[in-house]
GROMACS .gro file of C-alpha atoms in nm:
model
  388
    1UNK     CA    1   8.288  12.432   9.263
    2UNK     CA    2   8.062  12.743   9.250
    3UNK     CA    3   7.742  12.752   9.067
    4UNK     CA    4   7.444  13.003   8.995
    5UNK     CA    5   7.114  12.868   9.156
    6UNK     CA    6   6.915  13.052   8.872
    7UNK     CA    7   7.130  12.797   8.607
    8UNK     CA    8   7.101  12.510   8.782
    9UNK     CA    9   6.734  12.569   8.882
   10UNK     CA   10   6.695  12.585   8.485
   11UNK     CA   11   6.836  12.277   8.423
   12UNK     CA   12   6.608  12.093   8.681
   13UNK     CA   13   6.313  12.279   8.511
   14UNK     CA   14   6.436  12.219   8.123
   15UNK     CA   15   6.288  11.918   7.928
   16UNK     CA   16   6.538  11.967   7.696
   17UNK     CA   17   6.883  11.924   7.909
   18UNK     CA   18   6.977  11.583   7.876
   19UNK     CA   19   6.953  11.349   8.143
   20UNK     CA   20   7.340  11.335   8.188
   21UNK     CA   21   7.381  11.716   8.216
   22UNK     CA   22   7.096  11.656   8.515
   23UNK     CA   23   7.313  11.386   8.721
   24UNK     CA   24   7.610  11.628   8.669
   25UNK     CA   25   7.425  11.952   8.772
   26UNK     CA   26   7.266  11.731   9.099
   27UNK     CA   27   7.598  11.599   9.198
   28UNK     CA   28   7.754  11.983   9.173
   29UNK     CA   29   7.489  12.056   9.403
   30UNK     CA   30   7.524  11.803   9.662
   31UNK     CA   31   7.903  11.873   9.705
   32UNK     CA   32   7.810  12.245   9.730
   33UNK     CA   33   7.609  12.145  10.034
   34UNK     CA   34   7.854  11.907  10.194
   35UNK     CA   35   8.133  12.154  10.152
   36UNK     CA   36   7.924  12.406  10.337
   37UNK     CA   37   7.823  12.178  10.614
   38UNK     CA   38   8.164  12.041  10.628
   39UNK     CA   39   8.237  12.429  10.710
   40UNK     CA   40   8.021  12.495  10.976
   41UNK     CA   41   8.063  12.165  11.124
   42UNK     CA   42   8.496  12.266  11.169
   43UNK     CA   43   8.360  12.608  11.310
   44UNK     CA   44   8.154  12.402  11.565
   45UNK     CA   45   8.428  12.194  11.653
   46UNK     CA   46   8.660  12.430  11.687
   47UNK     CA   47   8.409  12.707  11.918
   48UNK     CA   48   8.385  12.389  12.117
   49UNK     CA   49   8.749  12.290  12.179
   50UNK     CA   50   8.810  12.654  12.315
   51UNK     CA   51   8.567  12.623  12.552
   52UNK     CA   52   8.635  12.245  12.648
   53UNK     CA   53   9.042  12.404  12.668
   54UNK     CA   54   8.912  12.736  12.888
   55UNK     CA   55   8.721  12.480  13.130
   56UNK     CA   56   8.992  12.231  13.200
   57UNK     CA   57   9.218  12.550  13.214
   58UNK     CA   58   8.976  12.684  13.528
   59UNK     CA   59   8.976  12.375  13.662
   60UNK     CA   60   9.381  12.339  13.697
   61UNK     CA   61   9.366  12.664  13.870
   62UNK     CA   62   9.111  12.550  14.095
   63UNK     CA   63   9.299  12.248  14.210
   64UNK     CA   64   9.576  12.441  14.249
   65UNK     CA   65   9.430  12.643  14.471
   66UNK     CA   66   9.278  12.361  14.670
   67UNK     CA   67   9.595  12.248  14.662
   68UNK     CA   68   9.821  12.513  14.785
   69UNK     CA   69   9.534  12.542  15.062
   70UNK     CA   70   9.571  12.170  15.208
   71UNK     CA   71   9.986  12.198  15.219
   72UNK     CA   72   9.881  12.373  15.546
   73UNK     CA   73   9.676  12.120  15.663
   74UNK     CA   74   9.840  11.988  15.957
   75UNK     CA   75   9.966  12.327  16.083
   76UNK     CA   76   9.548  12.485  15.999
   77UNK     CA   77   9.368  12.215  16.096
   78UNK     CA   78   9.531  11.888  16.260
   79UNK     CA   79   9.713  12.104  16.550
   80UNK     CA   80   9.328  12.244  16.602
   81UNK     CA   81   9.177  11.913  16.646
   82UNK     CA   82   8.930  11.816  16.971
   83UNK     CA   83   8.954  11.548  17.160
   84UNK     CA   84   8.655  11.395  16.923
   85UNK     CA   85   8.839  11.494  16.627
   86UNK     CA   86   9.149  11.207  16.746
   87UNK     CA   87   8.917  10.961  16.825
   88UNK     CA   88   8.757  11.010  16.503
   89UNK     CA   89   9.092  11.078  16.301
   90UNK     CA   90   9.317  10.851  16.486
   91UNK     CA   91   9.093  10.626  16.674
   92UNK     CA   92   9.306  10.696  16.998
   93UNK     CA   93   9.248  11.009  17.243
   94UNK     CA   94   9.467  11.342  17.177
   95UNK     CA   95   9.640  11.268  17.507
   96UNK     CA   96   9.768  10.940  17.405
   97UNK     CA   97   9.925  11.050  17.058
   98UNK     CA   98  10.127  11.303  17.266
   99UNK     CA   99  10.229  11.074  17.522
  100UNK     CA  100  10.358  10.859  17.190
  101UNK     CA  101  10.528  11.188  17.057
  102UNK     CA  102  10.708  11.203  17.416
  103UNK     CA  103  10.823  10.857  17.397
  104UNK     CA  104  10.996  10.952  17.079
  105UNK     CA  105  11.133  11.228  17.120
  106UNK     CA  106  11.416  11.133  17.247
  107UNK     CA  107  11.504  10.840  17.007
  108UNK     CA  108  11.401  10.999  16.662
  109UNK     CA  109  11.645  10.952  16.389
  110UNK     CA  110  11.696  11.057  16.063
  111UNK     CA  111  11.577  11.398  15.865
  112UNK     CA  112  11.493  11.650  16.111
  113UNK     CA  113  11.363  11.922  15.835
  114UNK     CA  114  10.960  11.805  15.980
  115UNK     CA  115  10.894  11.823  16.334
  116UNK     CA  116  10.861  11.488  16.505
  117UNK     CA  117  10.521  11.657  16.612
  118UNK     CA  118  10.398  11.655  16.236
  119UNK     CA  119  10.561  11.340  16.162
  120UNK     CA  120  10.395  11.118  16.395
  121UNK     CA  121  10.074  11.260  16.280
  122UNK     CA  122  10.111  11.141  15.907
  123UNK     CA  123  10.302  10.824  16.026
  124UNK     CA  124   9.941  10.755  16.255
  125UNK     CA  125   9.683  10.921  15.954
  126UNK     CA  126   9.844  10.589  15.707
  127UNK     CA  127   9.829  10.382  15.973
  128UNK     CA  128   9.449  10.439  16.104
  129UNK     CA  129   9.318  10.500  15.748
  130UNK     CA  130   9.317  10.374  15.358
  131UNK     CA  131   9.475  10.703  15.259
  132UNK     CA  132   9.767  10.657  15.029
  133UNK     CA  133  10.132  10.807  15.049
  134UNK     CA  134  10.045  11.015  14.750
  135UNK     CA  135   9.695  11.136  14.872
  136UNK     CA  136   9.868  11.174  15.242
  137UNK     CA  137  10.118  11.399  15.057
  138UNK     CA  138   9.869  11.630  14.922
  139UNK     CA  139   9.702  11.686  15.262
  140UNK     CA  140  10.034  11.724  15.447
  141UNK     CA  141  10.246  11.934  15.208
  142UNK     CA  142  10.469  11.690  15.097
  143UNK     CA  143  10.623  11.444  14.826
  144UNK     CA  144  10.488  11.075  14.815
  145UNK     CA  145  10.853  10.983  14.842
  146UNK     CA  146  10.881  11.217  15.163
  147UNK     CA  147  10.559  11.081  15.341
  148UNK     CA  148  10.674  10.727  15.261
  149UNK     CA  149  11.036  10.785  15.394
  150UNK     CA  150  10.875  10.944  15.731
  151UNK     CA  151  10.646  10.648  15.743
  152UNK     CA  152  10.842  10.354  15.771
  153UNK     CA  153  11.109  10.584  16.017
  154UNK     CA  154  10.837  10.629  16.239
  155UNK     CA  155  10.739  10.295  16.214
  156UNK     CA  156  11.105  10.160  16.247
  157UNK     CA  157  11.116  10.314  16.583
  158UNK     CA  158  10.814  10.253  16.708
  159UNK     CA  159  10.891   9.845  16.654
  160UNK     CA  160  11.243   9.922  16.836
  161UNK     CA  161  11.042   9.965  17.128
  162UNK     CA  162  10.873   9.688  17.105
  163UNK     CA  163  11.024   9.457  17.407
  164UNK     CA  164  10.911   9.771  17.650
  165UNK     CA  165  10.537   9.736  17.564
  166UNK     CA  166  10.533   9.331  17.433
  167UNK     CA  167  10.673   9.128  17.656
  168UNK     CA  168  10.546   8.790  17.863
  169UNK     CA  169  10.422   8.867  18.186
  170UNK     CA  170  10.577   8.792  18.534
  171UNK     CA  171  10.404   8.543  18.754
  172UNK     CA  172  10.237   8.806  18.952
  173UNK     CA  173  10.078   8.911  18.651
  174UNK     CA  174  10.048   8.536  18.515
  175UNK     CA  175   9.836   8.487  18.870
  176UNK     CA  176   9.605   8.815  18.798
  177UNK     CA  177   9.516   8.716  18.466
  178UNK     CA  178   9.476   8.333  18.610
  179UNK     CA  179   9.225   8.476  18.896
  180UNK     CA  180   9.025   8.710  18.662
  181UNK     CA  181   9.000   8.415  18.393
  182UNK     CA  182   8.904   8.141  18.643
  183UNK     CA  183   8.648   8.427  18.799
  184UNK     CA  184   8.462   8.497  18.505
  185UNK     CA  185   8.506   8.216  18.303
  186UNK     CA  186   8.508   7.939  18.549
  187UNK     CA  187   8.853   7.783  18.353
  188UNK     CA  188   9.140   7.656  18.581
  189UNK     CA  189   9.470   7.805  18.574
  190UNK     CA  190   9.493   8.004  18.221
  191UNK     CA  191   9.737   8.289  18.141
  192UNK     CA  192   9.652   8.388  17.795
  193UNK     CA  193   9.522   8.304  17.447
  194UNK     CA  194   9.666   8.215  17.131
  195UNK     CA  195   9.557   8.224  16.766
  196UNK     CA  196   9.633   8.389  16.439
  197UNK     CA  197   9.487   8.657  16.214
  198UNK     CA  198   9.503   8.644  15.842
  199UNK     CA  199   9.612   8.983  15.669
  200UNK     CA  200   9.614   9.067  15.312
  201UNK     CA  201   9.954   9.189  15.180
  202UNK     CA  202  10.062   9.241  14.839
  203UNK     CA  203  10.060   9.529  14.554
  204UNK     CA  204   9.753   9.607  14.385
  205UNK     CA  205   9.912   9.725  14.122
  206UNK     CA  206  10.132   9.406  14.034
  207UNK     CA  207   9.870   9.169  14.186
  208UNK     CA  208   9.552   9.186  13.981
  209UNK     CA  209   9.382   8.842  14.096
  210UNK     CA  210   9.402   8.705  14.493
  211UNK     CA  211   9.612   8.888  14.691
  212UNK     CA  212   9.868   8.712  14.930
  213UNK     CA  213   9.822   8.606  15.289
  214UNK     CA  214  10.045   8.645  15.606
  215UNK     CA  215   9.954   8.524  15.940
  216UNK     CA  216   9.973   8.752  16.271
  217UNK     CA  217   9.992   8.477  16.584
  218UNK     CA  218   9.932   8.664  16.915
  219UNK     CA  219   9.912   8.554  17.240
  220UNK     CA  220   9.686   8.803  17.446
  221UNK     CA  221   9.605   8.810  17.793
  222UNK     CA  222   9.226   8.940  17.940
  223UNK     CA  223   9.318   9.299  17.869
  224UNK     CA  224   9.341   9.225  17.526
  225UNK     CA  225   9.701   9.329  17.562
  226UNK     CA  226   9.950   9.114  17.321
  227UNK     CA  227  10.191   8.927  17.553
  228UNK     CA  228  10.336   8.768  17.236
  229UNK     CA  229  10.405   8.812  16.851
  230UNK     CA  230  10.491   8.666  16.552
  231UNK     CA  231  10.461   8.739  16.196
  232UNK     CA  232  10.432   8.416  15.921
  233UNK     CA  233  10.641   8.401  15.605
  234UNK     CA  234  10.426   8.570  15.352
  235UNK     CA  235  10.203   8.283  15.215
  236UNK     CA  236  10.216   8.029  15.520
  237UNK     CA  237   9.864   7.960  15.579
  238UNK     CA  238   9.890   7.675  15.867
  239UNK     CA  239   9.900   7.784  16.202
  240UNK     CA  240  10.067   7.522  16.359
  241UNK     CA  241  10.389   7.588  16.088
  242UNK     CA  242  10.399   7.930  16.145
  243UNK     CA  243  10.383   7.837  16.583
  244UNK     CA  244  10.634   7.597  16.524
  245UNK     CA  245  10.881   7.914  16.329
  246UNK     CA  246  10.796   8.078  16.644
  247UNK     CA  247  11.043   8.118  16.939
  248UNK     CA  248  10.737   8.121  17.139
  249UNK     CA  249  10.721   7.725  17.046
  250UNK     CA  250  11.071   7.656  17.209
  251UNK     CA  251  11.043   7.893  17.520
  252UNK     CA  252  10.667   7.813  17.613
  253UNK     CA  253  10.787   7.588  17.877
  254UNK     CA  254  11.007   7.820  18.018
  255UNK     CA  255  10.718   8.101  18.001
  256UNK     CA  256  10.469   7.913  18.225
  257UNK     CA  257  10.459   7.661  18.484
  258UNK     CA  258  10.363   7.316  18.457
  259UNK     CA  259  10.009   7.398  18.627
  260UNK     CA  260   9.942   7.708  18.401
  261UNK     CA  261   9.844   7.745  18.031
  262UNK     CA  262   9.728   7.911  17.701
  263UNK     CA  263   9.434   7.805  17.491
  264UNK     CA  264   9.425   7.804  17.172
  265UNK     CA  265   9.187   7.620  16.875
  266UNK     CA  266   9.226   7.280  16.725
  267UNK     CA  267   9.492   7.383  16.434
  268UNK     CA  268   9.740   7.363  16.739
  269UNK     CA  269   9.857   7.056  16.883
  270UNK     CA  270   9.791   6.965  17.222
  271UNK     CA  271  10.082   7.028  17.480
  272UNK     CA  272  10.092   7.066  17.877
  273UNK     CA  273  10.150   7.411  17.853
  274UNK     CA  274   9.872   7.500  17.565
  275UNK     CA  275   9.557   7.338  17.561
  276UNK     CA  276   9.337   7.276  17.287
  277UNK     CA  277   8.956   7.154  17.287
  278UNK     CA  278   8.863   6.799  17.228
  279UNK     CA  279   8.865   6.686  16.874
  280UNK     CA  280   8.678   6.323  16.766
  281UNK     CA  281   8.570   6.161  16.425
  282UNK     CA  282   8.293   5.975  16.662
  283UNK     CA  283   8.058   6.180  16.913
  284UNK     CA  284   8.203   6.410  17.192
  285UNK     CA  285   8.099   6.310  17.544
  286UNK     CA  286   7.885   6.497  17.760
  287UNK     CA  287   8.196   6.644  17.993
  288UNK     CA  288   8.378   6.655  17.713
  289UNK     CA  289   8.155   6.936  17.532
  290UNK     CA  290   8.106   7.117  17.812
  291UNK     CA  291   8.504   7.206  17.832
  292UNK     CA  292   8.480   7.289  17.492
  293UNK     CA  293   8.197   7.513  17.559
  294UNK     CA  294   8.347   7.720  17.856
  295UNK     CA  295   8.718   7.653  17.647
  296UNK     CA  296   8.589   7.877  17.333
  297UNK     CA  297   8.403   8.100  17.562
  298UNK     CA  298   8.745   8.199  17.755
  299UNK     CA  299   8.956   8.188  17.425
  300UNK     CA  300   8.732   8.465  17.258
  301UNK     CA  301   8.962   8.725  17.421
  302UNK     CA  302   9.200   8.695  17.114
  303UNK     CA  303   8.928   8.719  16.886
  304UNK     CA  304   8.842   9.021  16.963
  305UNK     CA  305   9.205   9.187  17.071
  306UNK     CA  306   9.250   9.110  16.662
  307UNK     CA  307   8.891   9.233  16.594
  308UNK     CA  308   9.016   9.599  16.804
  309UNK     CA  309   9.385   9.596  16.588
  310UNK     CA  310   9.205   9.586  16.254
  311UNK     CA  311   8.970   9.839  16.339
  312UNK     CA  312   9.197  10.052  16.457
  313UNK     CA  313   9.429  10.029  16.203
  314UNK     CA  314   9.303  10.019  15.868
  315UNK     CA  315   9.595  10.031  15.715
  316UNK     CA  316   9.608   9.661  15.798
  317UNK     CA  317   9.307   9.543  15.619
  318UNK     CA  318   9.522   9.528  15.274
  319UNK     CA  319   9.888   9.572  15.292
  320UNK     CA  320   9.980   9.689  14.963
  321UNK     CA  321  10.373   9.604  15.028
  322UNK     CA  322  10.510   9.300  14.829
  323UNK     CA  323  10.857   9.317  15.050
  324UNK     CA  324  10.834   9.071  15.408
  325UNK     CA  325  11.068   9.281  15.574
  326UNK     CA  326  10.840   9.611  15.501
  327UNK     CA  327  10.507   9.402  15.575
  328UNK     CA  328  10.641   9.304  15.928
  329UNK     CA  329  10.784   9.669  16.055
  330UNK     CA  330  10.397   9.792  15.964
  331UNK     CA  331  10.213   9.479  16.144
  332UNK     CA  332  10.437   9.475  16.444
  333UNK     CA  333  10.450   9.818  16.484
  334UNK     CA  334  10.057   9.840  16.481
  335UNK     CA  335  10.073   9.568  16.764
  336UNK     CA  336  10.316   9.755  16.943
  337UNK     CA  337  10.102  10.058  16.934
  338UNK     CA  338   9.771   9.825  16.976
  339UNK     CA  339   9.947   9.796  17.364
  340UNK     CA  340  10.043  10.151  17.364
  341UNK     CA  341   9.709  10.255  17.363
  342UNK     CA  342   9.521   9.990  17.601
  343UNK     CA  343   9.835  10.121  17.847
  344UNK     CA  344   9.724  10.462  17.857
  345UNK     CA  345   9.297  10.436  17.734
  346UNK     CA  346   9.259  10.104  17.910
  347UNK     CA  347   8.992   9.928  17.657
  348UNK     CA  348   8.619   9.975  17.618
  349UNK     CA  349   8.551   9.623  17.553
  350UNK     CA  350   8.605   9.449  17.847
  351UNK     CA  351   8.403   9.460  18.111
  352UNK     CA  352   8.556   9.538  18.446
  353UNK     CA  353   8.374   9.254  18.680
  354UNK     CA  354   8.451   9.233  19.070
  355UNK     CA  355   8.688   8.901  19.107
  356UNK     CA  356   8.410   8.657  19.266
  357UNK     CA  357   8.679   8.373  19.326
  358UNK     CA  358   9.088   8.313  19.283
  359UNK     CA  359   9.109   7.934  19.323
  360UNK     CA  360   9.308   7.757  19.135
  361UNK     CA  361   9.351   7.412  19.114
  362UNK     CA  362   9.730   7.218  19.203
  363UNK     CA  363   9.775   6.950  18.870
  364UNK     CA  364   9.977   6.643  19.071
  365UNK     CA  365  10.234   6.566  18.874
  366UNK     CA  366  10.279   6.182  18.958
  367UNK     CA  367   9.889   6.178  18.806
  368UNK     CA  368   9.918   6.407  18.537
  369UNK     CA  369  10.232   6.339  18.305
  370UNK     CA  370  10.115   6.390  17.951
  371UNK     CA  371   9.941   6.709  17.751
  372UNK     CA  372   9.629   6.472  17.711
  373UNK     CA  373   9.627   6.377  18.127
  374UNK     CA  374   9.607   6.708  18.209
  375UNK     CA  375   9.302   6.835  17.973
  376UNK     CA  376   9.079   6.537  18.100
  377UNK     CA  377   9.205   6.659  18.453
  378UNK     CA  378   9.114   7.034  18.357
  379UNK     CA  379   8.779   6.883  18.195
  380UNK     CA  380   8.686   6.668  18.537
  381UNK     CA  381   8.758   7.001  18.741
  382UNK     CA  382   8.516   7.208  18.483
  383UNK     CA  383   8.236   6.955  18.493
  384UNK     CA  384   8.259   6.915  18.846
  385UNK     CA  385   8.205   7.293  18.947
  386UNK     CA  386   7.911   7.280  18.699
  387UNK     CA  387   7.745   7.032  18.857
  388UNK     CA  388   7.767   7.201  19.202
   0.00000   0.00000   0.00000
């Protein structure tokens, strides 16, 4: 609706129009304004969506710039790396990721399209990091279904070897660890450690509230080393269930002599072979809390070997795999490589202390005939050499 401002500016100033014809001419009016507001306010809209379009437009090319940069990544950068750089990258020394490579070189399997070279190197960057397959992809040059399919391969292999880098230790290494133990430690006659780790596994995506649990049990010796694995059905939580699914539970006698043994916290039961601190509703003796004392002292070994693993590998601080099968090639292929890398590095933690002593003590077996004999024989031994 168009109207003259001169007419309707008469109308406003005529007595004589009649009130009606005044509420007509006003509403013409406002329209007319609205309809030209209306009209700027589309231009404005529409000046704005071309720019909002031309930014997002600059923006795609950007990323795919920064994109078609990064597929070089490995090739520009990784092969460049310092020694620092691995440590930092891979938390493990560019030596000992090429003495890996070696290893498997000769037993790699599958697609041979990306050098084994290249594939270790993403297969280790998941493994020692939070990164994604997808974001892993981008860096690397590759599909999220490629970098997944070269992860688990690696990993596959890498737990084939597992018996040549986890295995129980012969008696002449059963008597160094004894010595060293007994040396620093002032415990009797102990050949390792056990406990278990709790790991969270499951989807993010599918699991919104608590995730799921799975237990690692390791036994470890004073190197930290893993002498012994096993990996829990996902949601066991009880140690001694998951020990008793072990094989380690039915071969333990076989593993070590009648005088040696493991230690390992109350949630395991007391046997000849792995002893446990003293447990009572009603107060602990003198002697008797003194063996516990120097008994969690020693034992802290396995805390920390599982303290090193997850810092290591982060990828192991949240699992996000719902399958058991997939959960346990990543876990035991992370403790396979946990030994891997105290082989060739040694490990930082432990302090290397001159052997002061290697007695042992003989258990007589007409004394000592039960689990619970021979801890208040190991606890009489330990309060004795305290109190000289």
């Amino acid at each position: 609706m168009n109207f003259d401002k001169d007419f309707i500016m008469e109308l406003f100033l005529d007595d004589t129009v009649s009130t009606l014809n005044k509420v007509v001419v006003a509403v013409a009016n406002v329209v007319n304004e609205n309809n030209e507001n209306t009209s700027c306010f589309d231009e404005l809209v529409i000046k704005e969506q071309s720019t909002q379009m031309m930014q997002d437009h600059i923006q795609n090319v950007k990323k795919k710039s920064e994109v078609t940069d990064v597929k070089a990544y490995f090739e520009n950068f990784v092969v460049k790396f310092t020694e620092q750089d691995y440590i930092e990258k891979y938390q493990m020394k560019k030596t000992t990721v090429q003495a890996l490579i070696n290893s498997l070189m000769e037993i790699q399997s599958g697609c041979t399209n990306v050098p084994l070279e290249k594939k270790v190197h993403i297969f280790l960057w998941i493994l020692t990091s939070d990164y994604s397959f997808s974001e892993t992809g981008v860096l690397f040059g590759l599909h999220k279904s490629s970098i997944s399919y070269i992860f688990y391969e690696i990993a596959t292999i890498v737990t084939e070897q597992r018996y040549n880098y986890i295995n129980w230790p012969c008696l002449k290494e059963q008597h160094m660890t004894r010595v060293k133990i007994n040396s620093r430690h002032k415990f009797p006659n102990c050949v390792g450690f056990i406990d278990a780790c709790r790991l969270k596994v499951g989807s993010t995506r599918t699991r919104k509230n608590v995730p799921e649990t799975i237990l690692l049990q390791a036994v470890c010796d004073e190197s930290l080393s893993f002498l012994d694995v096993h990996i829990g059905k996902i949601g066991d939580t009880r140690k001694s269930r998951v020990f008793r699914q072990s094989q380690l539970s039915k071969e333990l006698k076989n593993f070590i002599d009648f005088e040696n043994h493991i230690l390992g916290d109350s949630n395991y039961r007391l046997r000849k072979n792995l002893i446990t601190p003293f447990t009572s509703e009603e107060l602990l003796t003198t002697e008797e809390i003194k063996f516990n004392e120097v008994h969690w002292k020693a034992r802290s070994y396995i805390g920390h070997a599982f303290e090193l693993l997850k810092d290591r590998f982060k990828k192991l601080n949240h699992l996000d795999v719902n399958k058991q099968e997939s959960n346990n090639t990543i876990i035991l292929a992370a403790c396979v490589l946990h030994n891997f890398v105290i082989l060739h590095e040694g490990c930082s933690q432990i302090k290397h202390e001159p052997v002061i002593c290697d007695d042992h003590i003989i258990v007589d077996r007409e004394i000592v005939t039960t689990a619970v004999e021979k801890r208040q024989y190991l606890c009489n031994y330990i309060n004795y050499l305290d109190s000289n």
